[in-house]
Coordinates of C-alpha atoms in Angstrom, one line a residue:
Chain A
M1 CA 0.0 0.2 0.0
A2 CA 1.0 3.7 -0.7
I3 CA 2.6 5.2 2.3
A4 CA 0.3 8.2 3.4
V5 CA 2.9 11.1 3.9
D6 CA 2.3 14.6 5.1
D7 CA 4.0 18.1 6.7
Q8 CA 5.2 15.8 9.6
N9 CA 6.8 12.4 7.9
F10 CA 7.4 13.7 4.5
D11 CA 11.1 14.5 4.7
E12 CA 11.5 11.3 7.0
I13 CA 9.8 9.2 4.5
V14 CA 10.5 10.8 1.4
V15 CA 13.7 13.1 1.1
K16 CA 15.8 10.7 3.5
S17 CA 14.9 7.4 1.5
G18 CA 17.8 5.5 0.4
K19 CA 15.3 4.1 -2.6
P20 CA 13.9 6.4 -5.3
V21 CA 10.8 7.7 -4.1
M22 CA 7.4 8.1 -6.0
V23 CA 4.8 10.8 -4.4
D24 CA 1.5 10.9 -5.6
F25 CA -0.3 14.6 -4.4
W26 CA -4.0 14.6 -4.6
A27 CA -6.9 15.5 -3.2
E28 CA -10.1 14.1 -1.9
W29 CA -12.5 16.4 -4.4
C30 CA -10.4 16.1 -7.2
G31 CA -11.7 13.5 -9.8
P32 CA -8.8 13.0 -11.9
C33 CA -6.7 12.2 -8.5
R34 CA -9.5 9.0 -8.1
M35 CA -8.4 7.8 -11.5
I36 CA -5.1 7.4 -10.9
A37 CA -5.3 6.6 -7.3
P38 CA -5.6 2.4 -8.1
I39 CA -2.6 2.6 -10.6
V40 CA -0.2 4.2 -7.7
E41 CA -1.7 1.5 -5.3
E42 CA -0.7 -1.3 -8.1
I43 CA 2.8 0.3 -8.4
S44 CA 3.4 0.2 -4.4
K45 CA 3.1 -3.1 -4.7
E46 CA 4.6 -4.2 -7.8
Y47 CA 8.0 -2.1 -6.9
A48 CA 7.8 -2.6 -2.9
D49 CA 11.1 -4.1 -3.0
R50 CA 12.7 -1.6 -5.5
A51 CA 11.0 2.0 -4.6
V52 CA 9.0 3.8 -2.1
V53 CA 5.5 4.8 -3.1
A54 CA 3.5 7.2 -1.1
K55 CA 0.5 9.5 -1.5
C56 CA 0.5 12.9 -0.3
D57 CA -2.9 14.7 0.6
V58 CA -2.6 18.7 -0.4
D59 CA -5.2 19.8 2.2
N60 CA -3.8 18.0 4.9
S61 CA -0.4 19.1 4.2
P62 CA 0.1 22.6 3.0
G63 CA 3.7 22.6 4.0
V64 CA 5.1 20.1 1.6
A65 CA 2.5 21.4 -1.1
A66 CA 4.1 25.0 -0.9
K67 CA 7.5 23.6 -0.5
Y68 CA 7.3 21.8 -3.6
G69 CA 4.9 24.3 -5.4
I70 CA 2.0 21.6 -6.0
R71 CA -0.5 23.5 -7.4
N72 CA -1.8 21.4 -10.3
I73 CA -3.4 18.1 -9.0
P74 CA -2.9 15.5 -9.5
T75 CA 0.9 15.8 -9.6
V76 CA 3.5 13.1 -9.2
L77 CA 6.9 13.8 -8.3
F78 CA 9.7 11.2 -8.3
F79 CA 12.4 11.8 -6.0
K80 CA 16.1 10.3 -6.1
D81 CA 18.4 10.9 -3.1
G82 CA 16.3 13.2 -1.8
K83 CA 15.5 15.7 -4.7
V84 CA 12.9 16.2 -7.2
A85 CA 14.3 13.8 -10.0
D86 CA 11.6 13.9 -12.2
K87 CA 7.6 14.9 -12.5
Q88 CA 4.2 14.0 -14.1
V89 CA 0.9 16.3 -14.3
G90 CA -2.4 14.9 -14.6
A91 CA -4.0 11.4 -14.8
V92 CA -1.7 9.5 -17.5
P93 CA -1.7 5.7 -18.1
K94 CA 0.6 3.4 -15.8
N95 CA 3.3 3.1 -18.5
N96 CA 4.2 6.7 -17.8
F97 CA 4.4 6.4 -14.6
L98 CA 6.5 3.4 -15.0
T99 CA 9.2 4.7 -17.5
K100 CA 9.6 7.7 -15.0
L101 CA 10.3 5.4 -12.4
N102 CA 12.5 3.0 -13.9
A103 CA 14.8 5.7 -14.9
L104 CA 15.9 6.0 -11.3
L105 CA 16.3 2.6 -10.2
Chain B
M1 CA -20.0 27.7 -0.5
T2 CA -18.2 26.8 -3.8
V3 CA -19.4 28.5 -7.3
C4 CA -18.5 27.4 -10.6
I5 CA -17.8 30.0 -13.1
F6 CA -18.3 30.0 -16.8
A7 CA -16.9 32.9 -19.0
S8 CA -15.4 33.6 -22.2
S9 CA -11.6 33.1 -22.7
S10 CA -11.5 35.8 -25.4
S11 CA -9.2 38.9 -24.8
R12 CA -10.7 40.6 -28.1
I13 CA -14.1 41.7 -26.4
D14 CA -15.5 44.7 -24.7
N15 CA -13.8 46.1 -21.7
E16 CA -17.4 46.3 -19.9
Y17 CA -17.4 42.4 -19.9
S18 CA -13.9 42.3 -18.3
L19 CA -14.7 44.8 -15.5
A20 CA -17.6 43.0 -14.6
A21 CA -15.8 39.8 -14.3
G22 CA -13.3 41.7 -12.1
E23 CA -16.0 42.6 -10.1
L24 CA -17.7 39.6 -9.2
G25 CA -14.4 38.1 -8.7
K26 CA -13.7 40.5 -5.8
L27 CA -17.5 40.1 -4.3
L28 CA -17.0 36.5 -4.0
A29 CA -13.6 36.6 -2.5
E30 CA -14.9 39.2 -0.1
A31 CA -18.1 36.8 0.4
G32 CA -15.3 34.1 1.5
M33 CA -16.7 31.9 -1.6
D34 CA -14.5 29.7 -3.2
V35 CA -14.5 29.9 -7.0
V36 CA -14.2 27.0 -9.3
F37 CA -13.6 27.8 -13.1
G38 CA -12.2 26.9 -16.2
G39 CA -8.5 27.6 -15.4
G40 CA -8.0 29.6 -18.4
G41 CA -5.3 32.6 -18.0
I42 CA -6.9 35.1 -20.5
G43 CA -10.1 36.6 -21.4
L44 CA -13.1 36.9 -18.8
M45 CA -11.4 33.7 -16.7
G46 CA -8.3 35.4 -16.3
R47 CA -9.6 38.5 -15.4
L48 CA -11.5 36.9 -13.0
A49 CA -9.1 34.9 -11.2
D50 CA -6.9 37.7 -11.0
S51 CA -9.5 39.2 -9.0
V52 CA -10.3 36.6 -6.5
L53 CA -6.7 36.3 -6.0
S54 CA -5.8 39.9 -5.5
N55 CA -8.8 40.0 -2.8
N56 CA -7.1 37.4 -1.0
G57 CA -10.2 34.7 -2.4
S58 CA -9.8 31.0 -3.4
I59 CA -9.8 30.2 -7.0
T60 CA -9.3 26.6 -8.0
G61 CA -9.0 25.9 -12.0
V62 CA -10.4 22.7 -13.7
I63 CA -8.2 22.4 -17.2
P64 CA -7.7 19.5 -19.6
G65 CA -4.1 18.6 -19.9
F66 CA -4.1 19.6 -23.5
M67 CA -4.8 23.0 -22.8
K68 CA -2.2 23.2 -20.0
E69 CA 0.4 22.2 -22.7
E70 CA -0.6 24.8 -25.0
G71 CA -0.3 27.3 -22.1
W72 CA -3.6 28.7 -21.7
D73 CA -3.8 28.1 -18.0
H74 CA -3.8 30.8 -15.3
H75 CA -0.6 30.6 -13.5
G76 CA -1.6 31.8 -10.0
V77 CA -4.8 29.9 -9.0
T78 CA -5.0 28.3 -5.7
K79 CA -4.8 24.8 -7.3
M80 CA -5.1 23.5 -10.9
I81 CA -7.0 20.3 -11.4
V82 CA -5.7 18.8 -14.7
T83 CA -8.2 16.7 -16.4
H84 CA -8.0 13.9 -19.2
D85 CA -10.5 15.7 -21.6
M86 CA -13.2 18.5 -21.6
G87 CA -16.1 16.1 -20.9
E88 CA -14.0 15.3 -17.5
R89 CA -13.4 19.1 -16.9
K90 CA -17.4 19.6 -17.1
R91 CA -18.0 16.7 -14.6
Q92 CA -15.1 17.7 -12.5
M93 CA -17.0 21.4 -12.2
F94 CA -20.2 20.3 -11.5
A95 CA -19.1 17.9 -9.0
L96 CA -17.6 20.7 -7.2
A97 CA -20.2 23.7 -7.7
D98 CA -23.0 24.4 -5.1
A99 CA -24.1 27.2 -7.7
V100 CA -23.0 28.4 -11.1
V101 CA -22.8 31.9 -12.4
A102 CA -22.6 32.0 -16.4
L103 CA -20.8 35.4 -17.7
P104 CA -20.6 36.3 -21.2
G105 CA -18.8 33.6 -23.4
G106 CA -18.7 31.9 -26.4
V107 CA -19.8 28.7 -27.5
G108 CA -18.2 26.7 -24.5
T109 CA -19.4 28.7 -22.4
L110 CA -23.1 28.0 -23.8
E111 CA -22.4 24.4 -23.9
E112 CA -21.9 24.6 -20.0
L113 CA -24.5 26.9 -19.4
T114 CA -26.9 24.7 -21.1
E115 CA -25.5 21.4 -19.5
A116 CA -26.2 23.2 -16.2
I117 CA -30.0 23.8 -17.1
T118 CA -30.1 20.4 -18.5
L119 CA -29.1 18.8 -15.6
K120 CA -31.0 20.8 -13.1
Q121 CA -34.2 20.4 -15.7
L122 CA -33.5 16.4 -14.6
G123 CA -32.8 17.0 -10.8
L124 CA -29.0 16.2 -11.6
F125 CA -27.8 19.6 -10.2
K126 CA -29.5 21.4 -7.3
G127 CA -27.9 24.6 -7.4
S128 CA -28.3 28.3 -8.3
I129 CA -27.9 29.0 -12.1
I130 CA -27.4 32.7 -12.5
I131 CA -26.7 34.4 -15.9
L132 CA -24.8 37.2 -15.5
N133 CA -26.2 39.5 -18.0
T134 CA -23.7 42.5 -18.4
R135 CA -25.3 44.6 -21.3
G136 CA -27.7 42.5 -22.1
F137 CA -25.5 40.0 -23.8
Y138 CA -27.4 37.0 -23.1
N139 CA -31.1 38.7 -24.3
T140 CA -30.9 36.6 -27.3
L141 CA -30.7 33.2 -25.7
I142 CA -33.4 34.1 -22.9
R143 CA -35.6 34.9 -25.6
F144 CA -35.1 31.7 -27.2
L145 CA -35.4 30.1 -23.9
E146 CA -38.8 31.7 -23.6
E147 CA -39.7 30.5 -27.0
L148 CA -39.0 26.7 -26.2
I149 CA -41.3 27.4 -23.1
D150 CA -43.8 29.0 -25.7
G151 CA -43.5 25.9 -28.4
Q152 CA -43.7 23.7 -25.1
F153 CA -40.3 22.5 -25.6
L154 CA -39.7 23.4 -22.0
R155 CA -42.3 24.0 -19.4
F156 CA -43.4 27.5 -18.0
E157 CA -41.7 26.2 -14.8
H158 CA -38.2 25.3 -16.0
K159 CA -38.3 29.6 -16.6
G160 CA -37.3 28.8 -12.7
I161 CA -34.1 27.0 -13.7
W162 CA -32.0 29.9 -14.1
Q163 CA -32.0 33.4 -12.9
L164 CA -30.9 36.7 -14.5
A165 CA -28.6 39.5 -12.8
S166 CA -27.6 42.6 -14.5
T167 CA -24.8 43.1 -12.4
P168 CA -22.5 41.7 -10.2
E169 CA -24.0 42.7 -7.0
E170 CA -27.1 41.6 -8.0
A171 CA -25.6 37.8 -8.8
V172 CA -23.5 37.4 -5.8
G173 CA -26.8 38.6 -3.9
L174 CA -28.8 35.8 -5.7
L175 CA -25.9 33.3 -4.7
L176 CA -26.5 34.5 -0.8
K177 CA -30.1 34.2 -1.0
N178 CA -29.6 30.8 -2.9
E179 CA -33.4 30.0 -3.5
P180 CA -34.3 26.5 -4.0
W181 CA -36.2 25.5 -7.3
I182 CA -38.8 23.0 -6.9
H183 CA -38.6 20.2 -4.4
D184 CA -38.9 17.2 -7.5
P185 CA -37.4 18.2 -10.7
R186 CA -38.3 14.8 -12.5
S187 CA -41.8 15.0 -11.6
I188 CA -42.1 17.6 -14.5
A189 CA -39.3 17.2 -16.5
K190 CA -41.4 14.9 -19.0
I191 CA -43.4 17.5 -21.1

């Protein structure tokens, strides 16, 4: 299951991770976010040994959302060694996420 | 209360429409209403968003990915929902809206306004539908809607689906009143 991250645990789980991290920034009221949620869950299972997959509710995490300039949702950020390495905005097919994540493995 | 605004993205139209869009944005922000719109950066959409933001209001854009790629999106909105296509954009806007206001606009705006009217006729949308009739922009459409009633394409009661405002103040006044239409629209949906 994708790990829920927020202002409190974001650094611990995402920034300090030794593995590449994919973070799905979403909101309850965002339709396209709900569309990609099952894809994000699938990826979290399939990549459990190689990557960390997290989801961040922007309404509950104003600090993280502001720090990373998350204005568009859904936005998926890909982190490597604590830094943003890639980004995907909008609901796109699973392969688009996998291509970006695989590039960091 | 979340108010969805449908409006033109043209930057060539008369400045009076733009002034009204700006005034509406200011009034919505001052009233503490959350605004949802099509996410455009120019025309009445852009003016509305600029005004909401400069008056410390909250405004969420809903824009299809291809429009964002074209660079047609407003860059300062509070949040921007990026949808797959135009249909999803409209569904998302209606899902968030407690009420809608149509400002002057072209065929896109017209389509959004008539969908709102259709959904309310069928009992699928319950909020106020306010037509901001700046400079009598919508007089021809209103006349046509009345012709639909005369010709029994619509019932007389359906005239209560929409409300006309001639100024932004009137529009916000109607939003605050939030008068419900009939209890069971589906009972009169069949004509």
